[in-house]
mmCIF file of C-alpha atoms in Angstrom:
data_model
loop_
_atom_site.group_PDB
_atom_site.id
_atom_site.type_symbol
_atom_site.label_atom_id
_atom_site.label_comp_id
_atom_site.label_asym_id
_atom_site.label_seq_id
_atom_site.Cartn_x
_atom_site.Cartn_y
_atom_site.Cartn_z
ATOM 1 C CA MET A 98 -28.748 -12.336 10.373
ATOM 2 C CA GLY A 99 -26.536 -11.299 13.282
ATOM 3 C CA GLU A 100 -25.993 -7.806 14.552
ATOM 4 C CA GLN A 101 -23.849 -5.694 12.271
ATOM 5 C CA PRO A 102 -20.414 -5.361 13.924
ATOM 6 C CA THR A 103 -19.184 -1.786 13.946
ATOM 7 C CA ILE A 104 -16.037 -0.140 15.252
ATOM 8 C CA SER A 105 -16.851 2.615 17.761
ATOM 9 C CA SER A 106 -13.314 3.818 18.445
ATOM 10 C CA LEU A 107 -9.705 3.272 17.400
ATOM 11 C CA ARG A 108 -6.454 4.198 19.126
ATOM 12 C CA LEU A 109 -3.152 4.021 17.220
ATOM 13 C CA GLN A 110 0.182 4.115 19.082
ATOM 14 C CA ASN A 111 3.504 4.168 17.190
ATOM 15 C CA PHE A 112 1.597 3.004 14.137
ATOM 16 C CA ARG A 113 2.957 4.321 10.832
ATOM 17 C CA SER A 114 2.555 8.137 10.900
ATOM 18 C CA TYR A 115 0.718 8.150 14.259
ATOM 19 C CA ARG A 116 2.551 8.567 17.568
ATOM 20 C CA ASP A 117 -0.628 8.382 19.667
ATOM 21 C CA ALA A 118 -4.006 9.214 18.165
ATOM 22 C CA SER A 119 -7.589 8.279 19.002
ATOM 23 C CA PHE A 120 -10.707 8.407 16.831
ATOM 24 C CA GLU A 121 -14.424 8.005 17.456
ATOM 25 C CA PHE A 122 -16.636 6.623 14.696
ATOM 26 C CA PHE A 123 -20.293 6.766 13.670
ATOM 27 C CA GLU A 124 -22.168 3.468 13.141
ATOM 28 C CA GLY A 125 -23.087 4.627 9.655
ATOM 29 C CA VAL A 126 -20.859 6.449 7.169
ATOM 30 C CA ASN A 127 -17.576 8.072 8.237
ATOM 31 C CA ILE A 128 -15.831 10.397 5.772
ATOM 32 C CA ILE A 129 -12.127 10.975 6.497
ATOM 33 C CA ILE A 130 -10.926 14.186 4.844
ATOM 34 C CA GLY A 131 -7.354 15.425 4.538
ATOM 35 C CA PRO A 132 -4.529 16.236 2.130
ATOM 36 C CA ASN A 133 -2.167 13.584 0.836
ATOM 37 C CA ALA A 134 0.210 12.181 3.504
ATOM 38 C CA SER A 135 -2.144 13.255 6.344
ATOM 39 C CA GLY A 136 -2.674 9.668 7.563
ATOM 40 C CA LYS A 137 -5.989 8.752 5.919
ATOM 41 C CA THR A 138 -4.814 5.433 4.473
ATOM 42 C CA ASN A 139 -2.872 4.686 7.661
ATOM 43 C CA MET A 140 -6.130 4.973 9.614
ATOM 44 C CA LEU A 141 -7.765 2.453 7.275
ATOM 45 C CA GLU A 142 -4.757 0.156 7.710
ATOM 46 C CA GLY A 143 -5.306 0.375 11.475
ATOM 47 C CA LEU A 144 -8.959 -0.571 11.063
ATOM 48 C CA VAL A 145 -7.941 -3.597 8.970
ATOM 49 C CA TYR A 146 -5.579 -4.704 11.743
ATOM 50 C CA VAL A 147 -8.177 -4.593 14.517
ATOM 51 C CA CYS A 148 -10.777 -6.305 12.301
ATOM 52 C CA VAL A 149 -8.828 -9.134 10.629
ATOM 53 C CA GLY A 150 -5.427 -9.049 12.325
ATOM 54 C CA GLY A 151 -3.138 -8.003 9.494
ATOM 55 C CA PRO A 152 -2.293 -5.259 7.011
ATOM 56 C CA PHE A 153 -3.752 -4.728 3.567
ATOM 57 C CA ARG A 154 -0.775 -2.901 2.106
ATOM 58 C CA ALA A 155 2.543 -2.770 4.006
ATOM 59 C CA GLN A 156 4.190 -5.607 5.938
ATOM 60 C CA ASP A 157 3.990 -5.756 9.736
ATOM 61 C CA LYS A 158 7.536 -4.437 10.157
ATOM 62 C CA GLU A 159 6.748 -1.384 8.024
ATOM 63 C CA ASN A 160 3.761 -0.479 10.173
ATOM 64 C CA ILE A 161 5.736 0.220 13.338
ATOM 65 C CA LYS A 162 6.632 3.884 13.452
ATOM 66 C CA GLU A 163 10.230 4.571 12.456
ATOM 67 C CA LYS A 164 12.682 4.208 15.394
ATOM 68 C CA ALA A 165 9.925 2.818 17.642
ATOM 69 C CA ALA A 166 10.278 -0.633 19.236
ATOM 70 C CA TRP A 167 6.579 -1.442 19.208
ATOM 71 C CA ALA A 168 3.143 -0.475 17.941
ATOM 72 C CA ARG A 169 -0.258 -1.007 19.505
ATOM 73 C CA LEU A 170 -3.766 -0.755 18.071
ATOM 74 C CA ASP A 171 -6.881 -0.704 20.260
ATOM 75 C CA GLY A 172 -10.346 -1.015 18.774
ATOM 76 C CA VAL A 173 -13.701 -1.051 20.563
ATOM 77 C CA THR A 174 -16.863 -2.368 18.912
ATOM 78 C CA ASN A 175 -20.469 -1.246 19.291
ATOM 79 C CA ASN A 176 -21.070 -4.044 21.837
ATOM 80 C CA ASN A 177 -18.009 -2.967 23.892
ATOM 81 C CA GLN A 178 -15.735 -5.764 22.724
ATOM 82 C CA THR A 179 -12.082 -4.697 22.984
ATOM 83 C CA ARG A 180 -9.743 -5.725 20.164
ATOM 84 C CA VAL A 181 -5.994 -5.210 20.605
ATOM 85 C CA VAL A 182 -3.099 -5.863 18.226
ATOM 86 C CA LYS A 183 0.502 -5.533 19.442
ATOM 87 C CA LEU A 184 3.553 -5.453 17.158
ATOM 88 C CA THR A 185 7.000 -5.746 18.755
ATOM 89 C CA ARG A 186 10.417 -5.675 17.098
ATOM 90 C CA GLU A 187 12.541 -8.699 18.001
ATOM 91 C CA GLY A 188 15.738 -8.323 15.978
ATOM 92 C CA ASP A 189 14.835 -8.693 12.311
ATOM 93 C CA LYS A 190 11.480 -10.253 13.123
ATOM 94 C CA ILE A 191 8.152 -8.880 14.326
ATOM 95 C CA LYS A 192 6.204 -10.500 17.136
ATOM 96 C CA LYS A 193 2.467 -10.053 16.695
ATOM 97 C CA GLU A 194 -0.009 -10.613 19.525
ATOM 98 C CA PHE A 195 -3.770 -10.268 19.799
ATOM 99 C CA GLU A 196 -6.208 -9.716 22.638
ATOM 100 C CA ILE A 197 -9.981 -10.070 22.359
ATOM 101 C CA ASP A 198 -11.686 -8.849 25.545
ATOM 102 C CA ASP A 199 -8.369 -9.269 27.391
ATOM 103 C CA GLU A 200 -7.954 -12.883 26.207
ATOM 104 C CA ALA A 201 -4.504 -13.302 24.614
ATOM 105 C CA LYS A 202 -4.290 -15.041 21.226
ATOM 106 C CA LYS A 203 -1.275 -15.882 19.051
ATOM 107 C CA ARG A 204 -3.377 -15.997 15.896
ATOM 108 C CA LEU A 205 -6.756 -14.496 15.048
ATOM 109 C CA PRO A 206 -9.082 -17.302 13.894
ATOM 110 C CA LEU A 207 -11.830 -16.502 11.408
ATOM 111 C CA ILE A 208 -14.515 -16.615 14.100
ATOM 112 C CA ASP A 209 -12.772 -13.751 15.952
ATOM 113 C CA THR A 210 -12.477 -11.474 12.913
ATOM 114 C CA VAL A 211 -14.816 -8.694 11.846
ATOM 115 C CA PRO A 212 -15.573 -9.057 8.109
ATOM 116 C CA ILE A 213 -14.401 -6.178 5.916
ATOM 117 C CA VAL A 214 -14.510 -5.209 2.248
ATOM 118 C CA LEU A 215 -11.734 -2.918 1.081
ATOM 119 C CA PHE A 216 -12.009 -0.662 -1.973
ATOM 120 C CA GLU A 217 -8.735 0.926 -3.114
ATOM 121 C CA PRO A 218 -7.395 2.259 -6.434
ATOM 122 C CA ASP A 219 -4.641 -0.389 -6.518
ATOM 123 C CA ASP A 220 -7.364 -3.016 -6.902
ATOM 124 C CA LEU A 221 -7.715 -1.837 -10.511
ATOM 125 C CA GLN A 222 -4.273 -3.333 -11.168
ATOM 126 C CA ALA A 223 -5.478 -6.658 -9.804
ATOM 127 C CA LEU A 224 -7.939 -6.849 -12.676
ATOM 128 C CA THR A 225 -5.640 -5.678 -15.464
ATOM 129 C CA THR A 226 -2.056 -6.719 -14.716
ATOM 130 C CA SER A 227 -0.574 -9.988 -13.441
ATOM 131 C CA PRO A 228 -2.325 -13.323 -12.812
ATOM 132 C CA GLU A 229 -0.798 -13.250 -9.322
ATOM 133 C CA LYS A 230 -2.771 -10.111 -8.433
ATOM 134 C CA ARG A 231 -5.990 -11.669 -9.710
ATOM 135 C CA ARG A 232 -5.327 -14.847 -7.711
ATOM 136 C CA ASN A 233 -4.625 -12.787 -4.594
ATOM 137 C CA PHE A 234 -7.821 -10.811 -5.159
ATOM 138 C CA ILE A 235 -9.895 -14.030 -5.118
ATOM 139 C CA ASP A 236 -7.895 -15.677 -2.327
ATOM 140 C CA SER A 237 -8.311 -12.655 -0.054
ATOM 141 C CA ILE A 238 -12.082 -13.147 -0.219
ATOM 142 C CA LEU A 239 -11.746 -16.865 0.531
ATOM 143 C CA MET A 240 -9.694 -16.015 3.627
ATOM 144 C CA GLN A 241 -12.798 -14.320 5.072
ATOM 145 C CA VAL A 242 -15.367 -16.987 4.219
ATOM 146 C CA ASP A 243 -13.496 -20.285 4.660
ATOM 147 C CA ALA A 244 -11.787 -21.056 7.964
ATOM 148 C CA GLU A 245 -9.632 -23.792 6.407
ATOM 149 C CA PHE A 246 -8.501 -21.936 3.293
ATOM 150 C CA GLY A 247 -5.764 -19.885 4.959
ATOM 151 C CA ARG A 248 -4.234 -22.981 6.560
ATOM 152 C CA GLN A 249 -4.367 -24.916 3.286
ATOM 153 C CA GLN A 250 -2.799 -22.055 1.368
ATOM 154 C CA ARG A 251 0.040 -21.702 3.912
ATOM 155 C CA GLU A 252 0.668 -25.449 3.779
ATOM 156 C CA TYR A 253 0.659 -25.375 -0.026
ATOM 157 C CA SER A 254 3.263 -22.588 -0.001
ATOM 158 C CA ARG A 255 5.418 -24.577 2.442
ATOM 159 C CA VAL A 256 5.282 -27.779 0.364
ATOM 160 C CA LEU A 257 5.884 -25.821 -2.853
ATOM 161 C CA ALA A 258 8.972 -24.187 -1.338
ATOM 162 C CA GLN A 259 10.305 -27.605 -0.289
ATOM 163 C CA ARG A 260 9.763 -29.054 -3.770
ATOM 164 C CA ASN A 261 11.501 -26.071 -5.345
ATOM 165 C CA ARG A 262 14.473 -26.518 -2.999
ATOM 166 C CA LEU A 263 14.808 -30.128 -4.165
ATOM 167 C CA LEU A 264 14.630 -29.035 -7.800
ATOM 168 C CA LYS A 265 17.459 -26.560 -7.264
ATOM 169 C CA GLN A 266 19.607 -29.300 -5.681
ATOM 170 C CA GLY A 267 19.502 -31.284 -8.919
ATOM 171 C CA ARG A 268 18.267 -34.619 -10.245
ATOM 172 C CA ALA A 269 19.908 -36.823 -7.621
ATOM 173 C CA ALA A 270 18.318 -34.998 -4.693
ATOM 174 C CA ALA A 271 14.940 -34.658 -6.417
ATOM 175 C CA SER A 272 14.616 -38.279 -7.525
ATOM 176 C CA SER A 273 15.007 -39.631 -4.003
ATOM 177 C CA SER A 274 12.056 -37.925 -2.315
ATOM 178 C CA ILE A 275 10.189 -35.619 -4.689
ATOM 179 C CA PHE A 276 7.281 -38.014 -5.330
ATOM 180 C CA ALA A 277 6.029 -37.675 -1.740
ATOM 181 C CA TRP A 278 6.041 -33.871 -2.105
ATOM 182 C CA ASN A 279 4.230 -34.209 -5.458
ATOM 183 C CA ILE A 280 1.423 -36.158 -3.795
ATOM 184 C CA ARG A 281 0.943 -33.641 -0.988
ATOM 185 C CA LEU A 282 1.208 -30.646 -3.335
ATOM 186 C CA SER A 283 -1.438 -32.146 -5.637
ATOM 187 C CA GLU A 284 -3.819 -32.877 -2.756
ATOM 188 C CA LEU A 285 -3.577 -29.308 -1.480
ATOM 189 C CA GLY A 286 -3.777 -27.917 -4.997
ATOM 190 C CA GLY A 287 -7.034 -29.770 -5.572
ATOM 191 C CA HIS A 288 -8.552 -28.331 -2.379
ATOM 192 C CA ILE A 289 -7.490 -24.769 -3.234
ATOM 193 C CA VAL A 290 -8.812 -24.893 -6.794
ATOM 194 C CA ALA A 291 -12.129 -26.454 -5.733
ATOM 195 C CA LYS A 292 -12.675 -23.563 -3.319
ATOM 196 C CA ARG A 293 -11.676 -20.967 -5.900
ATOM 197 C CA LEU A 294 -14.138 -22.473 -8.381
ATOM 198 C CA LYS A 295 -16.961 -22.431 -5.829
ATOM 199 C CA LEU A 296 -16.244 -18.781 -5.038
ATOM 200 C CA LEU A 297 -16.249 -17.786 -8.718
ATOM 201 C CA THR A 298 -19.647 -19.448 -9.134
ATOM 202 C CA GLN A 299 -20.975 -17.472 -6.156
ATOM 203 C CA LEU A 300 -19.530 -14.180 -7.399
ATOM 204 C CA ASN A 301 -20.906 -14.729 -10.899
ATOM 205 C CA LYS A 302 -24.456 -14.905 -9.523
ATOM 206 C CA GLY A 303 -25.576 -11.301 -9.866
ATOM 207 C CA LEU A 304 -22.236 -9.914 -11.095
ATOM 208 C CA GLY A 305 -23.663 -8.873 -14.449
ATOM 209 C CA GLU A 306 -26.699 -7.370 -12.731
ATOM 210 C CA SER A 307 -24.502 -5.339 -10.350
ATOM 211 C CA TYR A 308 -22.397 -4.111 -13.267
ATOM 212 C CA SER A 309 -25.489 -3.203 -15.300
ATOM 213 C CA GLN A 310 -26.956 -1.181 -12.437
ATOM 214 C CA LEU A 311 -23.712 0.779 -12.047
ATOM 215 C CA ALA A 312 -23.371 1.357 -15.788
ATOM 216 C CA SER A 313 -27.106 1.988 -16.372
ATOM 217 C CA LYS A 314 -26.929 -0.422 -19.301
ATOM 218 C CA LYS A 315 -27.247 -4.220 -19.508
ATOM 219 C CA HIS A 316 -23.947 -6.120 -19.684
ATOM 220 C CA ARG A 317 -22.863 -9.731 -19.254
ATOM 221 C CA VAL A 318 -19.839 -10.023 -16.945
ATOM 222 C CA LEU A 319 -18.284 -13.355 -16.027
ATOM 223 C CA LEU A 320 -15.312 -14.719 -14.094
ATOM 224 C CA ALA A 321 -13.725 -17.937 -15.359
ATOM 225 C CA TYR A 322 -10.966 -20.111 -13.934
ATOM 226 C CA GLN A 323 -8.014 -20.496 -16.302
ATOM 227 C CA SER A 324 -5.591 -23.379 -15.895
ATOM 228 C CA ASP A 325 -3.634 -25.892 -17.959
ATOM 229 C CA LEU A 326 -5.281 -28.568 -15.810
ATOM 230 C CA PRO A 327 -8.963 -29.644 -15.939
ATOM 231 C CA PRO A 328 -10.695 -28.260 -12.822
ATOM 232 C CA SER A 329 -12.890 -31.357 -12.405
ATOM 233 C CA GLN A 330 -9.841 -33.636 -12.027
ATOM 234 C CA TYR A 331 -7.338 -31.113 -10.776
ATOM 235 C CA ALA A 332 -5.518 -33.112 -8.075
ATOM 236 C CA SER A 333 -5.013 -36.275 -10.143
ATOM 237 C CA GLN A 334 -4.003 -34.368 -13.275
ATOM 238 C CA MET A 335 -1.650 -32.142 -11.295
ATOM 239 C CA LEU A 336 0.109 -35.202 -9.858
ATOM 240 C CA LYS A 337 0.430 -36.694 -13.341
ATOM 241 C CA ASN A 338 1.820 -33.453 -14.787
ATOM 242 C CA LEU A 339 4.283 -32.915 -11.945
ATOM 243 C CA GLU A 340 5.835 -36.236 -13.002
ATOM 244 C CA LEU A 341 5.691 -35.469 -16.722
ATOM 245 C CA LEU A 342 7.206 -31.995 -16.303
ATOM 246 C CA LEU A 343 9.933 -32.984 -13.860
ATOM 247 C CA GLU A 344 12.736 -32.531 -16.395
ATOM 248 C CA ASP A 345 11.482 -29.052 -17.316
ATOM 249 C CA ASP A 346 11.142 -28.134 -13.649
ATOM 250 C CA LEU A 347 14.696 -29.330 -12.944
ATOM 251 C CA VAL A 348 16.021 -27.095 -15.710
ATOM 252 C CA ARG A 349 14.057 -24.076 -14.455
ATOM 253 C CA GLY A 350 14.561 -24.773 -10.774
ATOM 254 C CA PHE A 351 10.906 -24.212 -9.833
ATOM 255 C CA THR A 352 7.466 -25.832 -10.129
ATOM 256 C CA THR A 353 5.775 -24.781 -13.353
ATOM 257 C CA ILE A 354 2.245 -26.075 -12.769
ATOM 258 C CA GLY A 355 -0.331 -25.744 -10.007
ATOM 259 C CA PRO A 356 -2.753 -23.222 -8.466
ATOM 260 C CA HIS A 357 0.163 -20.785 -7.982
ATOM 261 C CA ARG A 358 0.342 -20.508 -11.799
ATOM 262 C CA ASP A 359 -3.374 -20.305 -12.648
ATOM 263 C CA ASP A 360 -5.345 -17.207 -13.642
ATOM 264 C CA ILE A 361 -8.810 -15.709 -13.326
ATOM 265 C CA GLY A 362 -10.342 -14.627 -16.621
ATOM 266 C CA ILE A 363 -12.780 -11.692 -16.662
ATOM 267 C CA THR A 364 -15.001 -10.964 -19.639
ATOM 268 C CA ILE A 365 -17.480 -8.190 -20.429
ATOM 269 C CA ASN A 366 -19.920 -9.222 -23.140
ATOM 270 C CA LYS A 367 -17.503 -12.101 -23.960
ATOM 271 C CA ALA A 368 -14.519 -9.727 -24.525
ATOM 272 C CA PRO A 369 -11.506 -10.167 -22.172
ATOM 273 C CA LEU A 370 -11.367 -7.241 -19.747
ATOM 274 C CA TYR A 371 -7.578 -6.887 -19.632
ATOM 275 C CA HIS A 372 -7.319 -6.603 -23.423
ATOM 276 C CA HIS A 373 -10.390 -4.641 -24.430
ATOM 277 C CA ALA A 374 -11.955 -2.802 -21.468
ATOM 278 C CA SER A 375 -11.739 0.954 -21.032
ATOM 279 C CA ARG A 376 -10.675 2.419 -17.683
ATOM 280 C CA GLY A 377 -14.314 3.212 -16.955
ATOM 281 C CA GLU A 378 -15.361 -0.382 -17.663
ATOM 282 C CA THR A 379 -12.542 -1.652 -15.444
ATOM 283 C CA ARG A 380 -13.627 0.637 -12.597
ATOM 284 C CA THR A 381 -17.222 -0.507 -12.965
ATOM 285 C CA THR A 382 -16.164 -4.172 -12.969
ATOM 286 C CA LEU A 383 -14.190 -3.637 -9.774
ATOM 287 C CA LEU A 384 -17.128 -1.948 -8.035
ATOM 288 C CA ALA A 385 -19.494 -4.708 -9.172
ATOM 289 C CA LEU A 386 -17.078 -7.325 -7.791
ATOM 290 C CA LYS A 387 -16.832 -5.480 -4.474
ATOM 291 C CA ILE A 388 -20.626 -5.317 -4.227
ATOM 292 C CA GLN A 389 -20.784 -9.066 -4.864
ATOM 293 C CA GLU A 390 -18.031 -9.626 -2.290
ATOM 294 C CA THR A 391 -20.013 -7.606 0.262
ATOM 295 C CA ARG A 392 -23.186 -9.614 -0.351
ATOM 296 C CA LEU A 393 -21.287 -12.904 -0.222
ATOM 297 C CA LEU A 394 -19.607 -12.037 3.080
ATOM 298 C CA GLU A 395 -22.891 -10.905 4.555
ATOM 299 C CA ALA A 396 -24.585 -14.164 3.548
ATOM 300 C CA SER A 397 -21.758 -16.479 4.626
ATOM 301 C CA ARG A 398 -20.861 -14.744 7.886
ATOM 302 C CA GLY A 399 -24.379 -13.806 8.940
ATOM 303 C CA GLN A 400 -23.383 -10.184 9.577
ATOM 304 C CA LYS A 401 -22.706 -7.108 7.521
ATOM 305 C CA PRO A 402 -19.063 -6.386 6.745
ATOM 306 C CA LEU A 403 -17.415 -3.009 7.274
ATOM 307 C CA LEU A 404 -16.679 -1.133 4.047
ATOM 308 C CA LEU A 405 -13.350 0.682 3.706
ATOM 309 C CA LEU A 406 -13.062 2.971 0.673
ATOM 310 C CA ASP A 407 -9.635 4.508 0.103
ATOM 311 C CA ASP A 408 -9.828 7.472 -2.290
ATOM 312 C CA VAL A 409 -12.302 5.626 -4.498
ATOM 313 C CA PHE A 410 -14.654 8.517 -5.316
ATOM 314 C CA SER A 411 -11.995 10.432 -7.257
ATOM 315 C CA GLU A 412 -11.875 7.472 -9.662
ATOM 316 C CA LEU A 413 -15.606 7.573 -10.454
ATOM 317 C CA ASP A 414 -17.934 9.742 -12.475
ATOM 318 C CA GLY A 415 -21.099 11.231 -10.985
ATOM 319 C CA ALA A 416 -23.442 8.376 -11.904
ATOM 320 C CA ARG A 417 -21.147 5.715 -10.431
ATOM 321 C CA ARG A 418 -20.598 7.792 -7.275
ATOM 322 C CA ARG A 419 -24.347 7.993 -6.755
ATOM 323 C CA ALA A 420 -24.764 4.263 -7.360
ATOM 324 C CA LEU A 421 -22.008 3.468 -4.874
ATOM 325 C CA THR A 422 -23.354 5.811 -2.167
ATOM 326 C CA SER A 423 -26.787 4.248 -2.577
ATOM 327 C CA PHE A 424 -25.270 0.824 -1.889
ATOM 328 C CA ILE A 425 -23.016 1.633 1.058
ATOM 329 C CA LYS A 426 -25.483 3.692 3.085
ATOM 330 C CA ASP A 427 -26.686 0.541 4.873
ATOM 331 C CA TYR A 428 -23.196 -0.422 6.106
ATOM 332 C CA GLN A 429 -20.663 1.079 8.476
ATOM 333 C CA SER A 430 -18.337 2.689 5.973
ATOM 334 C CA PHE A 431 -15.048 4.581 6.096
ATOM 335 C CA ILE A 432 -14.392 6.800 3.088
ATOM 336 C CA THR A 433 -11.122 8.668 2.611
ATOM 337 C CA THR A 434 -10.924 11.686 0.320
ATOM 338 C CA THR A 435 -8.884 14.825 -0.246
ATOM 339 C CA ASP A 436 -12.018 16.692 -1.301
ATOM 340 C CA ALA A 437 -15.371 16.293 0.454
ATOM 341 C CA ASP A 438 -17.088 18.038 -2.455
ATOM 342 C CA ILE A 439 -16.758 14.939 -4.663
ATOM 343 C CA VAL A 440 -18.981 13.004 -2.248
ATOM 344 C CA ASP A 441 -22.710 13.562 -2.734
ATOM 345 C CA LYS A 442 -23.961 16.451 -0.552
ATOM 346 C CA LYS A 443 -27.043 14.586 0.676
ATOM 347 C CA PHE A 444 -24.739 11.734 1.610
ATOM 348 C CA THR A 445 -22.301 13.858 3.620
ATOM 349 C CA LYS A 446 -25.115 15.435 5.660
ATOM 350 C CA ALA A 447 -25.914 12.049 7.184
ATOM 351 C CA ALA A 448 -22.242 11.106 7.698
ATOM 352 C CA LYS A 449 -19.610 11.852 10.326
ATOM 353 C CA LEU A 450 -16.768 13.980 8.971
ATOM 354 C CA ILE A 451 -13.280 13.389 10.380
ATOM 355 C CA SER A 452 -10.741 15.990 9.354
ATOM 356 C CA LEU A 453 -7.001 15.244 9.276
ATOM 357 C CA GLY A 454 -4.023 17.451 8.484
#
């Protein structure tokens, strides 16, 4: 197990609500207190940038302070590594540059990232609303454990967009060259689904146990991949179905089958979460998933991830707060809250308090 990476300091210039602000952090738990609109979530967004190179909520262009031409984020780690992200407006586009210990990089490869696990209230919607949000939830974890997954997903999106353009041009345009795009799309689709399936298997190991510990009662919780295609023969069956469904796709003007249309099923004691679970059960499922994500990242990356918790404690009852604080005490954590009193008193005594607003 490698040394736990921690962020010692962060400077934000022209970043969202910050003109120029600097913060020092504790290697353990940091509690960021302030009223709404005081910049708590913006600080977490800045931490995400210096750790993994991109935002968790807004787009790059929305993170440059209004009327400013650029933004800069400087992070320093516990071993004095400097991590810089620069955002510059260039017309309608944003140029993004990175520096790790003064070495310029156009993209931040996985090896240069600091693993993070983000808890935020919007994650509840990922479990209960659209299949797209559930896919994104799983894919965001894969981005941090598989160096090839991001490239494969970007390539899949590019090929999918090209196929959809051909479909919109009509039968004559599609019939001439669409088969080559079908082959490539199916190959990439098979890779993506195989990696999603492997991740679900890893998350399922201990998921029920994590849930049961949080809920103080034994439950069986499982994730299952849901697709119209058999996972064991996904690429070959996808290619076959792209041919069979060509007429339907031409009518609709888009590709109706593939990993961009699949879903992740979640059950508690065999009952589907998004039809039967209470809000409390949904919250507990999310926390159990985040605990599993943390353990998975730690095992796969050989170092403990940073934990970022955005106004999570207000969503939990006392028992779940205590269970969560017991888990995160061994990680560098950043907790935002409008009310420090909802965080366990014994916990806050050992934490650094950062007051905003």
